[in-house]
mmCIF file of C-alpha atoms and ligand atoms in Angstrom:
data_model
loop_
_atom_site.group_PDB
_atom_site.id
_atom_site.type_symbol
_atom_site.label_atom_id
_atom_site.label_comp_id
_atom_site.label_asym_id
_atom_site.label_seq_id
_atom_site.Cartn_x
_atom_site.Cartn_y
_atom_site.Cartn_z
ATOM 1 C CA MET A 609 34.412 1.189 -3.351
ATOM 2 C CA LEU A 610 35.372 4.707 -2.927
ATOM 3 C CA ASP A 611 36.695 4.825 -6.503
ATOM 4 C CA THR A 612 32.640 4.562 -7.810
ATOM 5 C CA ILE A 613 31.934 7.645 -6.304
ATOM 6 C CA PRO A 614 31.872 10.758 -8.502
ATOM 7 C CA ALA A 615 33.924 13.729 -7.050
ATOM 8 C CA THR A 616 33.306 16.403 -9.524
ATOM 9 C CA ALA A 617 30.869 18.206 -11.368
ATOM 10 C CA ALA A 618 30.897 16.494 -14.570
ATOM 11 C CA GLU A 619 27.993 14.651 -12.748
ATOM 12 C CA ALA A 620 25.580 17.915 -12.602
ATOM 13 C CA SER A 621 22.883 16.404 -14.662
ATOM 14 C CA ARG A 622 22.834 13.021 -13.144
ATOM 15 C CA HIS A 623 19.758 11.454 -12.321
ATOM 16 C CA ASP A 624 20.340 7.936 -11.805
ATOM 17 C CA TRP A 625 22.050 7.749 -8.876
ATOM 18 C CA THR A 626 22.089 3.971 -6.830
ATOM 19 C CA ARG A 627 21.271 3.180 -3.398
ATOM 20 C CA GLU A 628 25.138 1.983 -3.050
ATOM 21 C CA GLU A 629 26.834 5.009 -4.496
ATOM 22 C CA VAL A 630 24.563 7.404 -2.026
ATOM 23 C CA GLU A 631 25.049 5.089 1.070
ATOM 24 C CA ALA A 632 28.739 5.073 0.475
ATOM 25 C CA LEU A 633 28.474 8.695 0.285
ATOM 26 C CA PHE A 634 27.109 8.569 3.866
ATOM 27 C CA ALA A 635 29.764 5.979 4.966
ATOM 28 C CA LEU A 636 32.425 8.794 3.914
ATOM 29 C CA PRO A 637 34.937 10.162 6.396
ATOM 30 C CA PHE A 638 33.193 13.558 7.504
ATOM 31 C CA THR A 639 36.323 15.633 6.009
ATOM 32 C CA GLU A 640 36.141 13.942 3.124
ATOM 33 C CA LEU A 641 32.603 14.497 2.126
ATOM 34 C CA LEU A 642 33.212 17.715 3.059
ATOM 35 C CA PHE A 643 35.771 18.426 0.744
ATOM 36 C CA ARG A 644 33.830 16.594 -1.916
ATOM 37 C CA ALA A 645 31.305 18.615 -1.686
ATOM 38 C CA GLN A 646 32.856 22.112 -1.307
ATOM 39 C CA THR A 647 34.750 21.076 -4.448
ATOM 40 C CA VAL A 648 31.748 20.705 -6.348
ATOM 41 C CA HIS A 649 29.795 23.712 -4.951
ATOM 42 C CA ARG A 650 32.688 26.411 -5.878
ATOM 43 C CA GLN A 651 32.355 24.808 -9.383
ATOM 44 C CA HIS A 652 29.021 25.787 -9.575
ATOM 45 C CA HIS A 653 28.053 28.849 -7.271
ATOM 46 C CA ARG A 654 30.006 31.509 -5.707
ATOM 47 C CA ALA A 655 31.870 30.149 -3.063
ATOM 48 C CA ASN A 656 30.837 32.840 0.065
ATOM 49 C CA ALA A 657 27.322 33.965 -1.065
ATOM 50 C CA VAL A 658 23.948 33.103 0.404
ATOM 51 C CA GLN A 659 20.404 33.833 -1.015
ATOM 52 C CA ALA A 660 18.039 35.300 1.609
ATOM 53 C CA SER A 661 14.441 34.556 1.362
ATOM 54 C CA GLN A 662 11.772 35.408 3.780
ATOM 55 C CA LEU A 663 8.460 33.443 4.526
ATOM 56 C CA CYS A 664 4.737 34.837 5.122
ATOM 57 C CA SER A 665 2.010 32.834 6.845
ATOM 58 C CA ILE A 666 -0.864 33.782 4.370
ATOM 59 C CA LYS A 667 -3.124 31.357 5.932
ATOM 60 C CA THR A 668 -2.183 29.599 9.339
ATOM 61 C CA GLY A 669 -3.427 26.680 11.134
ATOM 62 C CA GLY A 670 -6.745 24.247 10.742
ATOM 63 C CA CYS A 671 -5.462 22.740 7.831
ATOM 64 C CA PRO A 672 -7.042 19.077 7.231
ATOM 65 C CA GLU A 673 -4.117 16.891 6.339
ATOM 66 C CA ASP A 674 -2.551 15.527 9.217
ATOM 67 C CA CYS A 675 1.551 15.511 8.602
ATOM 68 C CA GLY A 676 2.999 14.311 11.527
ATOM 69 C CA TYR A 677 5.617 17.247 12.161
ATOM 70 C CA CYS A 678 3.182 20.158 11.463
ATOM 71 C CA ASN A 679 1.558 22.353 14.098
ATOM 72 C CA GLN A 680 -0.918 23.552 11.693
ATOM 73 C CA SER A 681 -2.826 20.338 11.210
ATOM 74 C CA ALA A 682 -6.218 20.652 12.845
ATOM 75 C CA LYS A 683 -6.066 16.868 13.852
ATOM 76 C CA PHE A 684 -3.207 18.066 16.626
ATOM 77 C CA LYS A 685 -3.702 20.376 19.691
ATOM 78 C CA THR A 686 -0.929 22.350 19.647
ATOM 79 C CA GLY A 687 -2.607 25.612 21.180
ATOM 80 C CA LEU A 688 -1.944 27.232 17.703
ATOM 81 C CA THR A 689 -4.864 29.695 16.398
ATOM 82 C CA ALA A 690 -5.884 29.334 13.226
ATOM 83 C CA SER A 691 -6.685 32.115 10.694
ATOM 84 C CA ARG A 692 -8.341 33.087 7.364
ATOM 85 C CA LEU A 693 -6.191 34.160 4.162
ATOM 86 C CA MET A 694 -4.452 37.370 4.601
ATOM 87 C CA ALA A 695 -5.539 40.198 2.685
ATOM 88 C CA VAL A 696 -3.606 41.399 -0.138
ATOM 89 C CA GLU A 697 -2.461 44.934 0.929
ATOM 90 C CA ALA A 698 -1.209 42.829 4.352
ATOM 91 C CA VAL A 699 0.558 40.541 2.255
ATOM 92 C CA VAL A 700 2.418 43.212 0.275
ATOM 93 C CA ALA A 701 3.340 45.451 3.477
ATOM 94 C CA GLU A 702 4.771 42.121 4.948
ATOM 95 C CA ALA A 703 7.160 41.738 1.648
ATOM 96 C CA GLU A 704 7.694 45.356 1.931
ATOM 97 C CA ALA A 705 9.511 45.086 5.400
ATOM 98 C CA ALA A 706 11.280 41.735 4.084
ATOM 99 C CA ARG A 707 12.713 43.473 1.238
ATOM 100 C CA ALA A 708 14.078 46.456 3.448
ATOM 101 C CA SER A 709 15.678 43.579 5.881
ATOM 102 C CA GLY A 710 17.376 42.350 3.011
ATOM 103 C CA ALA A 711 15.512 39.195 1.621
ATOM 104 C CA SER A 712 15.586 38.338 -2.340
ATOM 105 C CA ARG A 713 12.670 36.321 -2.517
ATOM 106 C CA PHE A 714 9.176 36.291 -0.351
ATOM 107 C CA CYS A 715 7.779 33.035 0.298
ATOM 108 C CA MET A 716 3.965 32.786 1.278
ATOM 109 C CA GLY A 717 2.688 29.400 2.837
ATOM 110 C CA ALA A 718 -0.930 28.452 3.638
ATOM 111 C CA ALA A 719 -2.243 25.595 5.888
ATOM 112 C CA TRP A 720 -4.164 23.899 2.826
ATOM 113 C CA ARG A 721 -4.556 20.321 1.274
ATOM 114 C CA GLU A 722 -5.170 22.766 -1.947
ATOM 115 C CA PRO A 723 -6.203 25.799 -2.729
ATOM 116 C CA LYS A 724 -9.997 26.417 -3.224
ATOM 117 C CA ASP A 725 -10.754 27.955 -7.022
ATOM 118 C CA ARG A 726 -12.067 30.910 -5.201
ATOM 119 C CA ASP A 727 -9.158 32.227 -3.658
ATOM 120 C CA MET A 728 -7.185 31.932 -7.037
ATOM 121 C CA ASP A 729 -7.634 35.666 -7.995
ATOM 122 C CA THR A 730 -6.373 37.103 -4.335
ATOM 123 C CA LEU A 731 -3.322 34.543 -4.687
ATOM 124 C CA THR A 732 -2.765 35.860 -8.311
ATOM 125 C CA GLU A 733 -2.974 39.403 -7.247
ATOM 126 C CA MET A 734 -0.453 38.450 -4.320
ATOM 127 C CA VAL A 735 1.996 37.430 -6.635
ATOM 128 C CA CYS A 736 1.748 40.600 -9.329
ATOM 129 C CA ARG A 737 1.948 42.775 -6.450
ATOM 130 C CA VAL A 738 4.953 41.335 -4.885
ATOM 131 C CA LYS A 739 6.969 40.664 -7.802
ATOM 132 C CA ALA A 740 6.170 44.183 -8.917
ATOM 133 C CA MET A 741 8.561 45.240 -6.070
ATOM 134 C CA GLY A 742 11.436 43.645 -7.393
ATOM 135 C CA LEU A 743 11.310 40.512 -5.157
ATOM 136 C CA GLU A 744 11.357 36.914 -6.427
ATOM 137 C CA THR A 745 8.396 35.051 -5.640
ATOM 138 C CA CYS A 746 7.317 31.856 -4.136
ATOM 139 C CA MET A 747 4.589 30.051 -2.993
ATOM 140 C CA THR A 748 3.575 26.724 -0.990
ATOM 141 C CA LEU A 749 -0.436 26.115 -1.185
ATOM 142 C CA GLY A 750 -0.860 22.253 -1.292
ATOM 143 C CA MET A 751 -1.768 20.508 -4.203
ATOM 144 C CA LEU A 752 -2.599 22.239 -7.433
ATOM 145 C CA SER A 753 -4.627 21.382 -10.195
ATOM 146 C CA ASP A 754 -3.682 21.798 -13.710
ATOM 147 C CA SER A 755 -5.496 25.483 -13.881
ATOM 148 C CA GLN A 756 -4.206 26.421 -10.736
ATOM 149 C CA ALA A 757 -0.576 25.847 -11.917
ATOM 150 C CA ARG A 758 -0.846 27.804 -15.011
ATOM 151 C CA ALA A 759 -2.863 30.625 -12.940
ATOM 152 C CA LEU A 760 -0.275 31.158 -10.876
ATOM 153 C CA SER A 761 2.593 30.791 -13.362
ATOM 154 C CA ASP A 762 0.447 33.166 -15.610
ATOM 155 C CA ALA A 763 0.568 35.905 -12.508
ATOM 156 C CA GLY A 764 4.010 35.307 -12.224
ATOM 157 C CA LEU A 765 5.146 33.125 -9.660
ATOM 158 C CA ASP A 766 8.760 32.036 -9.703
ATOM 159 C CA TYR A 767 8.937 29.014 -7.513
ATOM 160 C CA TYR A 768 6.341 26.554 -6.151
ATOM 161 C CA ASN A 769 7.349 24.691 -2.915
ATOM 162 C CA HIS A 770 5.845 21.435 -2.305
ATOM 163 C CA ASN A 771 8.077 19.089 -0.579
ATOM 164 C CA ILE A 772 8.382 15.347 -0.656
ATOM 165 C CA ASP A 773 9.584 15.321 3.041
ATOM 166 C CA THR A 774 11.233 11.676 3.489
ATOM 167 C CA SER A 775 11.627 8.863 1.299
ATOM 168 C CA PRO A 776 8.690 6.707 -0.348
ATOM 169 C CA GLU A 777 9.249 4.170 2.017
ATOM 170 C CA ASP A 778 8.950 6.192 4.966
ATOM 171 C CA TYR A 779 5.589 8.900 3.506
ATOM 172 C CA SER A 780 3.196 6.825 5.030
ATOM 173 C CA ARG A 781 4.544 6.945 8.617
ATOM 174 C CA VAL A 782 4.599 10.589 8.590
ATOM 175 C CA ILE A 783 1.215 11.452 6.344
ATOM 176 C CA SER A 784 -1.805 9.424 5.966
ATOM 177 C CA THR A 785 -4.492 11.887 4.104
ATOM 178 C CA ARG A 786 -1.987 12.044 1.054
ATOM 179 C CA THR A 787 0.260 9.876 -0.682
ATOM 180 C CA PHE A 788 4.091 10.306 -2.206
ATOM 181 C CA GLU A 789 2.340 9.891 -5.674
ATOM 182 C CA ASP A 790 -0.036 12.662 -4.975
ATOM 183 C CA ARG A 791 2.959 14.655 -3.867
ATOM 184 C CA ILE A 792 4.429 14.041 -7.494
ATOM 185 C CA GLU A 793 1.454 14.754 -9.197
ATOM 186 C CA THR A 794 1.309 18.330 -8.206
ATOM 187 C CA LEU A 795 5.082 18.756 -8.756
ATOM 188 C CA GLU A 796 4.734 17.502 -12.334
ATOM 189 C CA ARG A 797 1.867 20.155 -12.722
ATOM 190 C CA VAL A 798 4.208 22.986 -11.228
ATOM 191 C CA ARG A 799 7.054 21.784 -13.741
ATOM 192 C CA GLN A 800 4.916 21.477 -17.051
ATOM 193 C CA SER A 801 3.150 25.073 -15.936
ATOM 194 C CA GLY A 802 6.692 26.964 -16.317
ATOM 195 C CA MET A 803 7.527 27.462 -12.675
ATOM 196 C CA LYS A 804 10.810 26.661 -10.742
ATOM 197 C CA VAL A 805 10.375 23.806 -8.356
ATOM 198 C CA CYS A 806 11.039 24.415 -4.780
ATOM 199 C CA CYS A 807 11.286 20.692 -3.442
ATOM 200 C CA GLY A 808 13.160 18.786 -0.542
ATOM 201 C CA GLY A 809 12.438 17.740 2.815
ATOM 202 C CA ILE A 810 12.903 17.239 6.546
ATOM 203 C CA ILE A 811 15.326 15.551 8.616
ATOM 204 C CA GLY A 812 15.345 14.630 12.079
ATOM 205 C CA MET A 813 11.757 13.496 12.508
ATOM 206 C CA GLY A 814 12.693 9.630 13.477
ATOM 207 C CA GLU A 815 13.519 8.736 10.152
ATOM 208 C CA GLN A 816 15.971 5.826 9.645
ATOM 209 C CA ALA A 817 19.547 6.410 7.892
ATOM 210 C CA GLU A 818 18.191 4.963 4.775
ATOM 211 C CA ASP A 819 15.183 7.072 4.579
ATOM 212 C CA ARG A 820 17.875 10.415 4.109
ATOM 213 C CA ALA A 821 19.445 8.516 1.352
ATOM 214 C CA GLY A 822 15.865 7.410 -0.539
ATOM 215 C CA LEU A 823 15.150 11.370 0.355
ATOM 216 C CA LEU A 824 17.800 12.498 -1.539
ATOM 217 C CA ILE A 825 17.555 9.657 -4.100
ATOM 218 C CA ALA A 826 13.680 10.855 -4.764
ATOM 219 C CA LEU A 827 14.787 14.332 -5.037
ATOM 220 C CA ALA A 828 17.918 13.421 -7.817
ATOM 221 C CA ARG A 829 15.719 11.361 -9.736
ATOM 222 C CA MET A 830 13.827 14.687 -10.857
ATOM 223 C CA THR A 831 14.229 15.684 -13.949
ATOM 224 C CA PRO A 832 15.831 18.321 -13.967
ATOM 225 C CA HIS A 833 16.497 18.541 -10.394
ATOM 226 C CA PRO A 834 14.866 21.118 -8.340
ATOM 227 C CA GLU A 835 16.041 24.410 -8.747
ATOM 228 C CA SER A 836 15.719 24.718 -5.023
ATOM 229 C CA VAL A 837 16.225 22.041 -2.652
ATOM 230 C CA PRO A 838 15.395 23.138 0.728
ATOM 231 C CA ILE A 839 16.887 20.835 3.780
ATOM 232 C CA ASN A 840 14.652 21.943 6.898
ATOM 233 C CA ALA A 841 15.461 20.078 10.460
ATOM 234 C CA LEU A 842 11.993 19.337 12.070
ATOM 235 C CA VAL A 843 11.156 21.768 14.520
ATOM 236 C CA PRO A 844 9.799 20.105 17.513
ATOM 237 C CA VAL A 845 6.659 21.090 18.362
ATOM 238 C CA ARG A 846 4.495 19.927 21.559
ATOM 239 C CA GLY A 847 1.473 17.968 20.343
ATOM 240 C CA THR A 848 2.381 17.354 16.904
ATOM 241 C CA PRO A 849 3.412 12.928 17.178
ATOM 242 C CA LEU A 850 6.573 13.452 15.749
ATOM 243 C CA GLY A 851 7.399 16.519 17.492
ATOM 244 C CA ASP A 852 6.556 15.022 20.835
ATOM 245 C CA GLU A 853 8.505 11.824 19.752
ATOM 246 C CA VAL A 854 11.525 13.984 19.514
ATOM 247 C CA LEU A 855 10.952 16.030 22.780
ATOM 248 C CA ASP A 856 10.090 13.067 24.906
ATOM 249 C CA GLY A 857 13.057 10.652 23.373
ATOM 250 C CA GLU A 858 16.316 10.540 21.731
ATOM 251 C CA LYS A 859 15.778 10.803 18.364
ATOM 252 C CA GLN A 860 17.622 13.976 17.687
ATOM 253 C CA ILE A 861 20.199 13.759 15.123
ATOM 254 C CA SER A 862 23.552 15.671 15.631
ATOM 255 C CA GLY A 863 24.893 18.826 13.538
ATOM 256 C CA ILE A 864 27.522 16.565 11.920
ATOM 257 C CA GLU A 865 24.635 14.278 10.636
ATOM 258 C CA PHE A 866 22.602 17.098 9.344
ATOM 259 C CA ALA A 867 25.543 18.924 7.637
ATOM 260 C CA ARG A 868 26.386 15.442 6.202
ATOM 261 C CA VAL A 869 22.891 15.527 4.423
ATOM 262 C CA ILE A 870 23.740 18.880 3.193
ATOM 263 C CA ALA A 871 26.695 17.856 1.839
ATOM 264 C CA ILE A 872 25.255 14.507 -0.201
ATOM 265 C CA ALA A 873 22.441 16.873 -1.611
ATOM 266 C CA ARG A 874 24.971 19.421 -2.903
ATOM 267 C CA ILE A 875 27.022 16.762 -4.589
ATOM 268 C CA MET A 876 24.137 14.837 -5.870
ATOM 269 C CA MET A 877 22.285 18.156 -7.392
ATOM 270 C CA PRO A 878 25.333 20.479 -8.198
ATOM 271 C CA ALA A 879 23.056 23.423 -9.508
ATOM 272 C CA SER A 880 20.686 23.486 -7.331
ATOM 273 C CA MET A 881 20.430 25.977 -4.510
ATOM 274 C CA VAL A 882 20.487 24.162 -1.156
ATOM 275 C CA ARG A 883 19.045 25.777 1.745
ATOM 276 C CA LEU A 884 19.557 25.658 5.029
ATOM 277 C CA SER A 885 15.836 25.979 6.257
ATOM 278 C CA ALA A 886 13.594 25.157 9.103
ATOM 279 C CA GLY A 887 15.510 24.496 12.435
ATOM 280 C CA ARG A 888 18.115 26.933 12.261
ATOM 281 C CA GLU A 889 17.282 28.409 15.553
ATOM 282 C CA ALA A 890 18.317 25.614 17.547
ATOM 283 C CA MET A 891 21.383 25.178 15.656
ATOM 284 C CA SER A 892 24.705 26.479 17.024
ATOM 285 C CA ASP A 893 26.644 28.573 14.842
ATOM 286 C CA GLU A 894 29.125 26.065 14.388
ATOM 287 C CA THR A 895 26.592 23.672 12.909
ATOM 288 C CA GLN A 896 25.083 26.528 10.745
ATOM 289 C CA ALA A 897 29.022 27.153 10.022
ATOM 290 C CA LEU A 898 29.368 23.365 8.788
ATOM 291 C CA CYS A 899 26.244 23.704 6.762
ATOM 292 C CA PHE A 900 27.453 26.263 5.022
ATOM 293 C CA ALA A 901 30.658 24.554 4.113
ATOM 294 C CA ALA A 902 29.264 21.368 3.070
ATOM 295 C CA GLY A 903 27.276 24.052 0.507
ATOM 296 C CA ALA A 904 24.132 25.517 1.690
ATOM 297 C CA ASN A 905 23.718 28.726 -0.052
ATOM 298 C CA SER A 906 20.180 29.543 0.994
ATOM 299 C CA ILE A 907 18.218 30.443 4.310
ATOM 300 C CA PHE A 908 15.271 32.118 5.580
ATOM 301 C CA VAL A 909 15.640 34.981 7.060
ATOM 302 C CA GLY A 910 13.875 37.047 9.599
ATOM 303 C CA GLU A 911 12.249 36.189 13.073
ATOM 304 C CA ARG A 912 9.522 33.615 12.146
ATOM 305 C CA LEU A 913 9.513 30.645 9.441
ATOM 306 C CA LEU A 914 5.521 30.240 9.269
ATOM 307 C CA THR A 915 4.623 29.676 12.897
ATOM 308 C CA THR A 916 8.041 29.148 14.762
ATOM 309 C CA ASP A 917 11.047 31.288 15.695
ATOM 310 C CA ASN A 918 14.015 31.594 13.134
ATOM 311 C CA PRO A 919 17.577 33.156 14.417
ATOM 312 C CA GLY A 920 16.237 36.618 13.267
ATOM 313 C CA GLU A 921 18.318 40.042 11.977
ATOM 314 C CA SER A 922 20.515 40.698 14.784
ATOM 315 C CA ARG A 923 22.026 37.049 15.352
ATOM 316 C CA ASP A 924 22.447 36.364 11.507
ATOM 317 C CA GLU A 925 24.189 39.728 11.128
ATOM 318 C CA ALA A 926 26.805 38.841 13.490
ATOM 319 C CA LEU A 927 27.024 35.359 12.302
ATOM 320 C CA PHE A 928 27.578 36.100 8.627
ATOM 321 C CA ARG A 929 29.837 38.761 9.814
ATOM 322 C CA GLU A 930 31.907 36.441 11.697
ATOM 323 C CA LEU A 931 31.934 33.779 8.846
ATOM 324 C CA GLY A 932 32.579 36.215 6.157
ATOM 325 C CA LEU A 933 29.473 35.172 4.263
ATOM 326 C CA GLU A 934 27.738 37.675 1.615
ATOM 327 C CA LEU A 935 23.704 37.448 1.780
ATOM 328 C CA PHE A 936 21.997 38.255 -1.194
HETATM 329 N N1 LIG B 1278 0.388 23.276 3.454
HETATM 330 C C1 LIG B 1278 1.707 23.082 2.269
HETATM 331 C C2 LIG B 1278 2.096 21.609 2.419
HETATM 332 O O1 LIG B 1278 2.057 21.002 3.160
HETATM 333 O O2 LIG B 1278 2.770 21.579 0.764
HETATM 334 C C3 LIG B 1278 2.426 24.407 2.472
HETATM 335 C C4 LIG B 1278 2.521 24.750 4.196
HETATM 336 S S1 LIG B 1278 3.475 23.415 4.720
HETATM 337 C C5 LIG B 1278 3.923 24.197 6.272
HETATM 338 C C6 LIG B 1278 5.198 23.647 3.918
HETATM 339 C C7 LIG B 1278 6.228 22.567 4.544
HETATM 340 O O3 LIG B 1278 6.572 22.944 5.660
HETATM 341 C C8 LIG B 1278 6.246 21.114 4.659
HETATM 342 O O4 LIG B 1278 6.226 20.133 3.620
HETATM 343 C C9 LIG B 1278 7.078 20.718 5.445
HETATM 344 O O5 LIG B 1278 8.587 20.391 4.860
HETATM 345 C C10 LIG B 1278 7.634 22.081 6.448
HETATM 346 N N2 LIG B 1278 7.345 22.275 7.397
HETATM 347 C C11 LIG B 1278 6.359 21.987 8.349
HETATM 348 N N3 LIG B 1278 6.534 22.238 10.177
HETATM 349 C C12 LIG B 1278 7.614 21.868 9.808
HETATM 350 C C13 LIG B 1278 8.264 21.675 11.191
HETATM 351 N N4 LIG B 1278 7.368 21.547 12.474
HETATM 352 N N5 LIG B 1278 9.767 21.269 11.081
HETATM 353 C C14 LIG B 1278 9.906 21.490 9.873
HETATM 354 N N6 LIG B 1278 9.476 21.626 8.499
HETATM 355 C C15 LIG B 1278 8.043 21.828 8.871
HETATM 356 C C1 LIG B 1279 10.223 24.273 3.621
HETATM 357 O O1 LIG B 1279 11.125 23.624 3.073
HETATM 358 N N1 LIG B 1279 10.004 24.921 4.880
HETATM 359 C C2 LIG B 1279 9.667 26.218 4.951
HETATM 360 C C3 LIG B 1279 8.842 26.660 3.425
HETATM 361 N N2 LIG B 1279 9.408 25.634 3.253
HETATM 362 C C4 LIG B 1279 7.581 26.830 3.434
HETATM 363 C C5 LIG B 1279 8.503 25.985 6.376
HETATM 364 C C6 LIG B 1279 9.325 25.584 7.300
HETATM 365 C C7 LIG B 1279 7.944 25.663 8.759
HETATM 366 C C8 LIG B 1279 8.481 25.607 9.628
HETATM 367 C C9 LIG B 1279 7.678 25.059 10.996
HETATM 368 C C10 LIG B 1279 7.011 26.703 11.281
HETATM 369 O O2 LIG B 1279 7.278 27.475 11.043
HETATM 370 O O3 LIG B 1279 5.528 26.727 10.902
HETATM 371 FE FE1 LIG B 1280 -1.471 21.125 6.204
HETATM 372 FE FE2 LIG B 1280 1.182 21.810 5.075
HETATM 373 FE FE3 LIG B 1280 1.321 21.717 7.556
HETATM 374 FE FE4 LIG B 1280 0.651 19.179 5.883
HETATM 375 S S1 LIG B 1280 2.328 20.412 6.143
HETATM 376 S S2 LIG B 1280 -0.807 19.503 7.798
HETATM 377 S S3 LIG B 1280 -0.476 19.996 4.225
HETATM 378 S S4 LIG B 1280 -0.080 22.805 6.277
#
């Protein structure tokens, strides 16, 4: 069976991964899997360089969607205070601070099902101003219409983040207010508009092992692969249905299982940037090191993600110095 598993980067543009192949990757001995992922990684990327993105929550909370992991949904009582869309100047000030602390990309996130057309001028101005500072730009605003995707692309937005979160089969367990197909439609609009796609998922929210395989297969089926693939570890927040399940039960997954997902994402999408995204705050340095060895080559920097804590500059500086990794 092992002979059928591709071991090299000759597979860079494959979109036809079968479930059997992916399950065979999940069944590999951990060190064998890590070796394969690291081999692929070095054929496509600088071995010891990790890209740094900084998040900014430009509109927090009060979201009408019911994503079971998210403390920004208006449907769950999590104690989060909702706020209105930030002013352009305030966003620019945050971007300046992010650039000063070494981020190369600024990712603006809004707790919306979709943007309102009346907000588009403000959003495109944010893109122009942040881009003019020499930062790469990314936004995540929910579903987009064709004209909204075109407007953001015309303003110079480099990346649009829109996660599929889990496998198609598991989607309705996690979210009931939209479908997996809604997600794919927006991703197609983003691709059509010429922006780069940032799309990934969340691990550790009570999904089955086959859903982790299904998530990666769905991502790798996208043609071309998403340029950026965020793999989030669930940040369990009290009051969210999936956060409560994890906090009350034994659904937490091990760092080794998480690194396995990173390694398989790296093998299946060799040229993509694979981001070790949410969840680093609760991870040991050793688990993070395993994820970098497995081929993760991007992180979120700064003290906060959107609403929850992130390691911050001093812990990251110490970790990167210890590992001999360069942030760019
Ligand atoms: N509302 C927009 C949307 O859903 O596309 C953009 C913001 S939403 C917070 C962006 C992504 O953050 C989600 O798709 C999900 O993958 C991730 N996310 C949200 N809450 C999380 C949590 N508690 N732990 C890990 N990832 C989370
Ligand atoms: C992504 O995949 N993860 C980021 C970003 N894209 C928008 C968001 C993580 C959010 C974690 C929970 C919070 O801080 O609110
Ligand atoms: Fe709203 Fe996005 Fe949170 Fe879902 S993930 S509740 S769409 S902010």
